[in-house]
Short mmCIF file of C-alpha atoms and ligand atoms in Angstrom, two decimals:
data_model
loop_
_atom_site.label_atom_id
_atom_site.label_comp_id
_atom_site.label_asym_id
_atom_site.label_seq_id
_atom_site.Cartn_x
_atom_site.Cartn_y
_atom_site.Cartn_z
CA MET A 224 0.00 0.00 0.00
CA SER A 225 1.44 3.42 -0.85
CA TYR A 226 1.33 6.54 1.30
CA ASP A 227 -1.33 8.23 -0.82
CA GLU A 228 -3.78 5.47 0.02
CA VAL A 229 -3.38 5.90 3.75
CA SER A 230 -2.27 9.29 4.88
CA VAL A 231 -2.78 12.14 2.40
CA PRO A 232 -5.11 14.76 3.95
CA GLU A 233 -8.21 15.31 1.81
CA ASN A 234 -8.34 19.08 2.12
CA GLY A 235 -4.74 19.92 1.34
CA GLU A 236 -2.95 20.75 -1.91
CA ARG A 237 0.56 19.98 -3.02
CA ILE A 238 3.38 22.48 -3.14
CA THR A 239 4.94 22.38 -6.62
CA TYR A 240 8.28 23.53 -8.01
CA ASP A 241 9.09 25.18 -11.30
CA GLU A 242 12.59 23.94 -11.99
CA ASP A 243 13.37 26.30 -14.87
CA ASP A 244 12.67 29.41 -12.81
CA ASP A 245 13.62 27.87 -9.44
CA VAL A 246 10.26 28.95 -7.97
CA LEU A 247 8.00 27.15 -5.48
CA HIS A 248 4.23 27.44 -5.88
CA VAL A 249 2.64 27.29 -2.46
CA PRO A 250 -1.13 26.99 -1.95
CA GLU A 251 -2.83 28.45 1.14
CA ASN A 252 -3.45 24.91 2.45
CA PRO A 253 -0.26 22.95 1.64
CA ILE A 254 0.17 19.29 2.56
CA VAL A 255 3.27 19.05 4.75
CA PRO A 256 4.69 15.63 5.66
CA ILE A 257 5.93 15.34 9.24
CA ILE A 258 8.07 12.66 10.93
CA HIS A 259 7.68 12.88 14.70
CA GLY A 260 10.86 10.85 15.19
CA ASP A 261 12.33 8.86 18.07
CA GLY A 262 12.91 9.65 21.73
CA ILE A 263 12.00 13.25 22.57
CA GLY A 264 10.70 13.61 18.99
CA ARG A 265 7.42 12.25 20.41
CA ASP A 266 7.30 15.24 22.76
CA VAL A 267 8.68 18.10 20.70
CA ALA A 268 7.10 17.30 17.30
CA PRO A 269 3.42 17.63 18.38
CA ALA A 270 4.36 20.78 20.32
CA ALA A 271 5.96 22.31 17.21
CA GLN A 272 2.98 21.28 15.09
CA ALA A 273 0.61 23.18 17.39
CA VAL A 274 2.71 26.35 17.24
CA LEU A 275 3.22 26.28 13.45
CA GLU A 276 -0.47 25.59 12.91
CA ALA A 277 -1.40 28.56 15.09
CA ALA A 278 0.95 30.86 13.13
CA ALA A 279 -0.46 29.65 9.81
CA GLU A 280 -4.05 30.13 10.95
CA ALA A 281 -3.30 33.56 12.40
CA THR A 282 -2.11 34.63 8.94
CA GLY A 283 -5.11 33.20 7.11
CA ARG A 284 -3.69 29.85 5.99
CA ASN A 285 -3.76 26.23 6.96
CA ILE A 286 -1.13 23.50 7.17
CA GLU A 287 -2.49 20.06 6.28
CA TRP A 288 -0.14 17.71 8.10
CA MET A 289 0.61 14.29 6.66
CA ARG A 290 2.15 12.05 9.29
CA VAL A 291 4.79 9.73 7.82
CA LEU A 292 6.90 7.23 9.72
CA ALA A 293 10.60 6.53 10.20
CA GLY A 294 12.69 4.97 12.97
CA GLU A 295 10.99 3.14 15.82
CA ALA A 296 7.42 4.01 14.75
CA ALA A 297 8.12 2.63 11.26
CA ARG A 298 9.69 -0.55 12.68
CA ASP A 299 6.58 -1.10 14.82
CA GLU A 300 4.16 -0.47 11.97
CA TYR A 301 5.98 -1.80 8.89
CA GLY A 302 9.00 -3.74 10.18
CA GLU A 303 11.51 -1.41 8.53
CA ASN A 304 13.41 1.73 9.53
CA LEU A 305 12.81 3.99 6.58
CA PRO A 306 9.93 2.91 4.31
CA ASP A 307 10.16 3.99 0.66
CA ASP A 308 6.74 5.62 1.08
CA THR A 309 8.14 8.01 3.65
CA VAL A 310 10.93 9.06 1.32
CA SER A 311 8.59 9.45 -1.66
CA ALA A 312 6.03 11.40 0.39
CA ILE A 313 8.70 13.96 1.26
CA ARG A 314 10.07 13.95 -2.29
CA ASP A 315 6.61 14.53 -3.79
CA HIS A 316 5.47 17.23 -1.35
CA ARG A 317 8.79 19.13 -1.35
CA VAL A 318 8.48 20.78 2.06
CA ALA A 319 8.58 18.66 5.22
CA ILE A 320 9.71 18.65 8.83
CA LYS A 321 11.10 15.93 11.07
CA GLY A 322 12.02 15.26 14.67
CA PRO A 323 15.23 13.43 15.63
CA LEU A 324 15.91 9.79 14.74
CA THR A 325 18.13 7.54 16.85
CA THR A 326 21.28 6.02 15.31
CA PRO A 327 23.06 3.18 17.12
CA VAL A 328 26.80 3.82 17.68
CA GLY A 329 29.43 1.41 16.34
CA ALA A 330 27.09 -1.33 15.07
CA GLY A 331 23.50 -1.70 13.84
CA PHE A 332 21.78 0.21 11.05
CA ARG A 333 23.29 3.30 9.43
CA SER A 334 21.91 6.74 10.21
CA LEU A 335 18.39 7.28 8.88
CA ASN A 336 19.05 11.02 8.93
CA VAL A 337 21.97 10.58 6.59
CA ALA A 338 19.93 8.21 4.40
CA LEU A 339 17.09 10.74 4.10
CA ARG A 340 19.44 13.59 3.24
CA LYS A 341 21.20 11.49 0.61
CA LYS A 342 18.10 9.90 -0.94
CA LEU A 343 16.47 13.31 -1.31
CA ASP A 344 19.73 15.01 -2.32
CA LEU A 345 19.33 17.60 0.43
CA TYR A 346 22.84 18.87 -0.03
CA ALA A 347 22.89 21.91 2.26
CA ASN A 348 22.33 21.57 5.99
CA VAL A 349 21.63 25.10 7.15
CA ARG A 350 21.83 26.03 10.82
CA PRO A 351 21.19 29.65 11.76
CA THR A 352 22.63 30.58 15.15
CA TYR A 353 21.26 33.76 16.64
CA TYR A 354 20.57 35.06 20.11
CA LEU A 355 17.07 35.11 21.56
CA GLU A 356 16.57 37.66 24.31
CA GLY A 357 16.46 36.07 27.74
CA VAL A 358 18.21 32.82 26.84
CA PRO A 359 20.87 31.93 29.40
CA SER A 360 24.29 31.54 27.79
CA PRO A 361 27.73 30.42 28.99
CA VAL A 362 29.41 33.41 27.30
CA SER A 363 29.35 37.08 28.27
CA ASN A 364 28.29 38.47 24.86
CA PRO A 365 25.85 35.97 23.33
CA GLU A 366 24.14 38.75 21.34
CA ALA A 367 27.31 39.02 19.18
CA MET A 368 26.39 35.69 17.61
CA ASP A 369 24.39 35.96 14.40
CA MET A 370 25.71 33.31 12.04
CA VAL A 371 24.28 31.00 9.44
CA ASN A 372 26.15 27.74 9.00
CA PHE A 373 26.00 25.97 5.63
CA ARG A 374 27.21 22.42 6.07
CA GLU A 375 27.71 20.10 3.08
CA ASN A 376 25.36 17.19 3.54
CA THR A 377 26.21 14.42 1.08
CA GLU A 378 29.96 13.81 1.09
CA ASP A 379 33.03 13.86 3.39
CA VAL A 380 32.17 11.56 6.35
CA TYR A 381 28.52 11.44 5.22
CA ALA A 382 29.57 9.51 2.11
CA GLY A 383 29.79 6.61 4.58
CA ILE A 384 32.61 4.86 2.68
CA GLU A 385 34.39 2.77 5.28
CA TRP A 386 35.44 -0.80 5.92
CA GLU A 387 35.41 -2.69 9.19
CA ALA A 388 38.57 -4.08 10.80
CA GLY A 389 39.09 -7.79 10.18
CA THR A 390 37.14 -7.97 6.90
CA ASP A 391 38.48 -9.06 3.49
CA GLU A 392 37.42 -5.68 2.13
CA VAL A 393 39.54 -3.66 4.52
CA GLU A 394 42.58 -5.84 3.77
CA GLN A 395 42.06 -5.28 0.03
CA VAL A 396 41.93 -1.53 0.60
CA ARG A 397 45.06 -1.70 2.81
CA ASP A 398 46.95 -3.64 0.10
CA PHE A 399 45.89 -1.13 -2.52
CA VAL A 400 46.88 1.86 -0.40
CA GLU A 401 50.22 0.36 0.62
CA ASP A 402 51.31 -1.48 -2.52
CA GLU A 403 49.82 0.57 -5.31
CA MET A 404 49.51 4.05 -3.85
CA GLY A 405 52.86 4.04 -2.07
CA PHE A 406 51.76 4.54 1.55
CA ASP A 407 53.74 1.52 2.72
CA GLU A 408 55.00 3.02 5.99
CA THR A 409 51.80 4.74 7.01
CA ILE A 410 49.28 2.28 8.48
CA HIS A 411 50.27 0.47 11.70
CA ASP A 412 50.31 -3.34 11.63
CA GLY A 413 47.33 -5.21 13.08
CA ASP A 414 43.63 -4.52 12.79
CA VAL A 415 42.59 -1.34 11.05
CA GLY A 416 39.34 0.35 10.06
CA ILE A 417 39.62 2.47 6.92
CA GLY A 418 37.35 5.25 5.68
CA VAL A 419 37.43 7.32 2.50
CA LYS A 420 36.62 11.01 2.56
CA PRO A 421 35.46 12.24 -0.84
CA ILE A 422 35.07 15.97 -1.44
CA THR A 423 34.08 16.82 -5.00
CA GLU A 424 34.15 20.02 -7.01
CA TYR A 425 30.44 19.52 -7.75
CA GLY A 426 29.44 19.01 -4.10
CA THR A 427 31.58 21.90 -2.89
CA LYS A 428 30.49 24.38 -5.51
CA ARG A 429 26.76 23.85 -5.13
CA LEU A 430 27.07 24.28 -1.33
CA VAL A 431 29.25 27.40 -1.50
CA ARG A 432 27.07 28.84 -4.29
CA ARG A 433 24.05 28.49 -2.03
CA ALA A 434 25.86 30.13 0.89
CA ILE A 435 26.95 33.09 -1.28
CA GLU A 436 23.47 33.50 -2.74
CA TYR A 437 22.05 33.52 0.78
CA ALA A 438 24.60 36.14 1.89
CA ILE A 439 23.78 38.38 -1.09
CA GLU A 440 20.00 38.05 -0.69
CA ASN A 441 20.12 38.67 3.06
CA ASP A 442 22.60 41.56 3.09
CA ARG A 443 25.25 39.62 4.95
CA ASP A 444 28.82 40.91 5.15
CA SER A 445 30.91 37.79 4.64
CA VAL A 446 31.10 34.11 3.76
CA THR A 447 33.88 32.15 5.49
CA LEU A 448 35.10 28.84 4.06
CA VAL A 449 36.06 26.64 7.03
CA HIS A 450 38.50 23.83 6.18
CA LYS A 451 41.47 21.81 7.36
CA GLY A 452 43.39 22.34 4.14
CA ASN A 453 46.75 22.70 5.86
CA ILE A 454 46.68 18.95 6.59
CA MET A 455 44.27 17.48 4.03
CA LYS A 456 45.31 19.46 1.00
CA PHE A 457 43.43 17.57 -1.70
CA THR A 458 40.08 17.33 0.08
CA GLU A 459 39.71 20.17 2.58
CA GLY A 460 42.20 22.36 0.71
CA ALA A 461 40.32 21.69 -2.52
CA PHE A 462 37.09 22.72 -0.76
CA ARG A 463 38.67 26.10 -0.05
CA ASP A 464 40.02 26.53 -3.60
CA TRP A 465 36.75 25.52 -5.28
CA GLY A 466 34.88 27.82 -2.90
CA TYR A 467 36.96 30.82 -3.94
CA GLU A 468 36.51 29.78 -7.56
CA VAL A 469 32.70 29.88 -7.31
CA ALA A 470 32.89 33.36 -5.81
CA ALA A 471 35.27 34.71 -8.45
CA GLU A 472 33.66 33.06 -11.46
CA GLU A 473 29.96 33.26 -10.63
CA PHE A 474 29.73 36.35 -8.41
CA PRO A 475 32.52 38.67 -9.61
CA GLU A 476 30.47 41.85 -9.01
CA GLU A 477 28.95 40.84 -5.68
CA THR A 478 31.99 39.38 -3.86
CA ILE A 479 35.62 40.21 -3.10
CA ASP A 480 38.18 38.03 -1.36
CA GLU A 481 39.91 39.03 1.86
CA ASP A 482 43.26 39.86 0.17
CA THR A 483 41.52 42.31 -2.15
CA LEU A 484 39.66 43.77 0.83
CA TRP A 485 42.98 44.76 2.45
CA GLU A 486 44.97 45.55 -0.68
CA GLU A 487 42.37 47.73 -2.38
CA TYR A 488 39.98 48.84 0.35
CA ASP A 489 42.16 48.99 3.46
CA GLY A 490 39.90 46.52 5.27
CA GLU A 491 36.68 48.55 4.77
CA ALA A 492 34.38 46.56 2.49
CA PRO A 493 32.32 48.61 0.03
CA ASP A 494 28.55 48.52 0.57
CA ASP A 495 26.67 45.62 -0.99
CA VAL A 496 29.74 43.45 -1.35
CA VAL A 497 30.18 40.09 0.37
CA VAL A 498 33.73 39.38 1.55
CA VAL A 499 34.77 35.78 0.95
CA LYS A 500 37.44 34.57 3.37
CA ASP A 501 38.69 31.26 4.76
CA ARG A 502 39.76 29.94 8.13
CA ILE A 503 41.34 26.69 9.29
CA ALA A 504 38.75 24.76 11.30
CA ASP A 505 40.59 24.65 14.65
CA ASN A 506 41.26 28.37 14.50
CA MET A 507 37.63 28.96 13.57
CA LEU A 508 36.47 27.15 16.71
CA GLN A 509 38.35 29.62 18.88
CA GLN A 510 37.37 32.60 16.72
CA LEU A 511 33.75 31.64 17.36
CA LEU A 512 34.36 32.56 20.98
CA THR A 513 36.92 35.36 20.71
CA ARG A 514 35.90 37.23 17.53
CA THR A 515 32.25 36.23 17.27
CA SER A 516 30.94 39.31 15.48
CA ASN A 517 33.56 39.04 12.68
CA TYR A 518 31.71 36.04 11.25
CA ASP A 519 28.49 35.87 9.42
CA VAL A 520 27.80 33.05 6.94
CA LEU A 521 30.04 29.96 7.18
CA ALA A 522 30.39 27.30 4.45
CA MET A 523 31.89 23.98 5.49
CA PRO A 524 32.48 20.37 4.57
CA ASN A 525 30.34 17.94 6.51
CA LEU A 526 32.36 17.14 9.62
CA ASN A 527 33.63 20.68 10.27
CA GLY A 528 30.05 21.87 9.93
CA ASP A 529 28.83 19.38 12.48
CA TYR A 530 31.34 20.44 15.15
CA LEU A 531 31.11 24.15 14.41
CA SER A 532 27.35 24.37 14.48
CA ASP A 533 26.99 22.51 17.80
CA ALA A 534 29.68 24.72 19.34
CA ALA A 535 28.01 27.86 17.98
CA GLY A 536 24.65 26.59 19.27
CA ALA A 537 26.10 26.18 22.76
CA GLN A 538 27.07 29.87 22.81
CA ILE A 539 23.48 30.98 22.36
CA GLY A 540 21.82 28.58 24.77
CA GLY A 541 22.40 25.00 23.69
CA LEU A 542 20.81 22.26 21.64
CA GLY A 543 17.31 22.78 23.01
CA ILE A 544 16.95 25.94 20.96
CA ALA A 545 19.17 25.32 17.89
CA PRO A 546 17.17 25.00 14.64
CA GLY A 547 18.19 23.58 11.28
CA ALA A 548 16.96 22.60 7.84
CA ASN A 549 18.23 20.51 4.94
CA PHE A 550 17.87 22.10 1.53
CA GLY A 551 17.99 20.62 -1.96
CA ASP A 552 16.88 22.27 -5.18
CA GLY A 553 13.22 23.15 -4.64
CA ARG A 554 13.02 21.04 -1.51
CA VAL A 555 13.44 21.37 2.26
CA LEU A 556 13.37 19.02 5.22
CA ALA A 557 13.49 21.08 8.41
CA GLU A 558 14.82 19.46 11.60
CA PRO A 559 16.28 20.54 14.92
CA VAL A 560 20.04 20.18 15.46
CA HIS A 561 19.54 18.00 18.55
CA GLY A 562 19.11 14.24 18.67
CA SER A 563 16.55 11.98 20.31
CA ALA A 564 17.94 12.42 23.88
CA PRO A 565 16.57 9.00 24.92
CA LYS A 566 16.86 9.62 28.66
CA HIS A 567 14.30 12.43 28.44
CA ALA A 568 11.98 10.66 25.97
CA GLY A 569 8.24 10.59 26.57
CA LYS A 570 8.48 12.69 29.74
CA ASP A 571 6.93 15.86 28.32
CA LYS A 572 9.97 17.83 29.45
CA ALA A 573 12.27 18.43 26.44
CA ASN A 574 12.53 21.90 24.97
CA PRO A 575 10.50 22.14 21.73
CA THR A 576 12.07 25.50 20.73
CA ALA A 577 14.63 23.96 18.33
CA MET A 578 11.90 22.12 16.47
CA ILE A 579 9.57 25.13 16.51
CA LEU A 580 12.32 27.37 15.09
CA SER A 581 13.15 24.71 12.48
CA GLY A 582 9.52 25.05 11.46
CA LYS A 583 10.07 28.80 11.24
CA LEU A 584 12.81 28.13 8.66
CA MET A 585 10.34 26.00 6.74
CA LEU A 586 7.75 28.82 6.81
CA GLU A 587 10.37 31.28 5.51
CA TYR A 588 11.27 28.89 2.71
CA ILE A 589 7.66 28.78 1.50
CA GLY A 590 7.45 32.57 1.66
CA TRP A 591 5.22 32.83 4.75
CA ASP A 592 7.45 35.43 6.39
CA ASP A 593 4.60 36.95 8.41
CA ALA A 594 3.85 33.58 10.01
CA ALA A 595 7.57 32.98 10.59
CA ASP A 596 7.92 36.37 12.32
CA LEU A 597 4.98 35.55 14.59
CA VAL A 598 6.65 32.29 15.61
CA HIS A 599 9.93 34.08 16.32
CA ASP A 600 8.34 36.89 18.32
CA ALA A 601 6.13 34.57 20.36
CA VAL A 602 9.01 32.23 21.26
CA GLU A 603 11.30 35.13 22.15
CA ALA A 604 8.65 36.75 24.35
CA GLN A 605 8.01 33.44 26.09
CA ILE A 606 11.71 32.82 26.81
CA SER A 607 12.43 36.39 27.85
CA GLU A 608 9.87 35.97 30.64
CA HIS A 609 11.78 32.85 31.72
CA ARG A 610 8.72 30.60 31.41
CA VAL A 611 10.77 27.77 29.96
CA THR A 612 11.51 24.04 29.91
CA TYR A 613 13.92 22.34 32.34
CA ASP A 614 17.10 22.93 30.31
CA LEU A 615 16.79 26.72 30.40
CA GLU A 616 15.05 26.93 33.77
CA ARG A 617 18.05 25.36 35.52
CA GLN A 618 20.26 28.14 34.17
CA VAL A 619 18.19 31.18 35.17
CA GLU A 620 17.23 32.59 38.52
CA GLY A 621 13.53 32.79 39.22
CA GLY A 622 12.52 30.91 36.08
CA VAL A 623 9.29 28.91 35.85
CA LYS A 624 9.74 25.32 34.74
CA LEU A 625 7.17 24.23 32.16
CA ALA A 626 6.44 20.91 30.48
CA THR A 627 6.97 20.68 26.70
CA SER A 628 3.21 20.82 26.12
CA GLU A 629 2.69 23.75 28.52
CA PHE A 630 5.49 25.73 26.84
CA ALA A 631 3.86 25.15 23.43
CA GLU A 632 0.40 26.12 24.71
CA GLU A 633 1.72 29.41 26.07
CA VAL A 634 3.53 30.15 22.80
CA VAL A 635 0.29 29.47 20.91
CA ASP A 636 -1.55 31.92 23.20
CA ARG A 637 1.10 34.53 22.50
CA ILE A 638 0.68 34.02 18.76
CA HIS A 639 -3.05 34.69 19.16
CA ASP A 640 -2.27 37.84 21.16
CA LEU A 641 0.35 39.09 18.68
CA ALA A 642 -1.68 38.42 15.51
P1 LIG B 1947 21.08 14.60 21.87
O1 LIG B 1947 19.97 13.66 21.64
O2 LIG B 1947 21.03 15.89 21.12
O3 LIG B 1947 21.11 14.91 23.45
C1 LIG B 1947 22.24 15.36 24.13
C2 LIG B 1947 21.82 16.21 25.31
O4 LIG B 1947 21.47 17.52 24.84
C3 LIG B 1947 20.59 15.75 26.08
O5 LIG B 1947 20.87 14.74 27.00
C4 LIG B 1947 20.16 17.05 26.71
O6 LIG B 1947 21.09 17.42 27.75
C5 LIG B 1947 20.41 18.04 25.60
N1 LIG B 1947 19.23 18.17 24.69
C6 LIG B 1947 19.12 17.76 23.42
N2 LIG B 1947 17.93 18.11 22.93
C7 LIG B 1947 17.28 18.76 23.90
C8 LIG B 1947 15.99 19.38 23.99
N3 LIG B 1947 15.13 19.42 22.95
N4 LIG B 1947 15.64 19.93 25.17
C9 LIG B 1947 16.48 19.93 26.20
N5 LIG B 1947 17.70 19.39 26.18
C10 LIG B 1947 18.11 18.81 25.02
O7 LIG B 1947 22.48 13.92 21.54
P2 LIG B 1947 22.99 12.42 21.75
O8 LIG B 1947 22.61 11.98 23.12
O9 LIG B 1947 24.40 12.46 21.34
O10 LIG B 1947 22.20 11.56 20.69
C11 LIG B 1947 21.07 10.74 20.98
C12 LIG B 1947 20.61 10.06 19.69
O11 LIG B 1947 20.16 11.05 18.76
C13 LIG B 1947 21.71 9.27 18.97
O12 LIG B 1947 21.13 8.08 18.50
C14 LIG B 1947 22.10 10.16 17.82
O13 LIG B 1947 22.59 9.44 16.72
C15 LIG B 1947 20.77 10.81 17.48
N6 LIG B 1947 20.89 12.10 16.79
C16 LIG B 1947 19.97 12.36 15.83
C17 LIG B 1947 19.98 13.56 15.17
C18 LIG B 1947 18.94 13.81 14.12
O14 LIG B 1947 17.94 13.12 14.08
N7 LIG B 1947 19.13 14.77 13.25
C19 LIG B 1947 20.93 14.54 15.52
C20 LIG B 1947 21.85 14.27 16.53
C21 LIG B 1947 21.81 13.03 17.17
P3 LIG B 1947 20.87 17.19 29.32
O15 LIG B 1947 20.53 15.75 29.50
O16 LIG B 1947 22.18 17.59 29.87
O17 LIG B 1947 19.77 18.09 29.75
#
């Protein structure tokens, strides 16, 4: 049985995409697939749904949710982790949102999150990191943080090319690397696990292109390419070089590189120009803390992007409030940065803000900026009064601890008041 026989809402219409013009056509009552997810997904996804629904209704529209399954719920219902119907429902409807999905460490099935991003070719994982008034932070100037991280989503460690120690395959790869590629003194004797880290010109350029386009459209000052090219010259170093190439070849009027900024403009960028610069990843991690306001849009290979965006998220209040979304061409799958936090699952206590703000990204993508602004303002007002879930309440004096569902109900009330 396919998804359209069981779960398509009768009253909704599909969002469509005009590929030639790169334009989405969004009805007033779009069908939006949603995966609640594992662990705390069961708590935060319904909470986010209620808030997004309220914002849509307050601006004269309606979201027709289509519940699709992955992870534990899919195993219970269909005996598989990621049914094809779930993937095709998201592919067909173009705009979707998901909660976290658990991935076993070391053994067991491969990440369903990675599988979804790859199957749907959602090549840009975008994580905006900005300060919300009232959020407790471990740093003294959290308001300096206003970054948007573009993390490549299909290659580097996400390519998943690796071989397990003790297998015939890994020994074949070792022989090839040692005997044919000349690395005969490099790998220690004994068991070894080997992974391959591909970074392509194609994958790099489409990610960096997207980051530059975003910076231009949103009046941002700079795009920083974050790499480890001093050590891995032909993968991370190539990422940097291809990144600069995209800027120079495709955006010659709209961008300048950092050398030109100093040589020709004495460090003062002209208006309406995006400065493209690069930083080595370890340096960038400390610059996040020490020179926060010098950075704006970051473009990164997969693993650097993972580390950087969690660290940036910590500076503005932690995983409970950090949103994200995965973009392809004419397609988005919004999802919070956090995982399924199994120890808090089903207790109605996790913070739904990250998932709510991921939904805000989804609303912006479909052009419902008024609804997105309502979500932002209502969440910020709620947090600034310190009526928050356990994770934030424990960090503020005099805060009121709310359950996930209570937090969402109060945000919905604020949306009604603000509209
Ligand atoms: P995690 O689920 O993000 O949780 C780590 C800790 O962060 C929690 O124990 C909690 O800290 C805090 N936290 C996360 N989300 C929160 C929320 N909404 N509200 C309040 N606090 C929150 O990371 P993990 O424990 O490393 O991963 C658990 C599973 O999730 C793994 O299977 C992993 O593979 C998966 N995962 C999935 C995704 C995804 O679906 N995209 C992303 C990351 C991880 P305290 O306990 O200290 O309060």
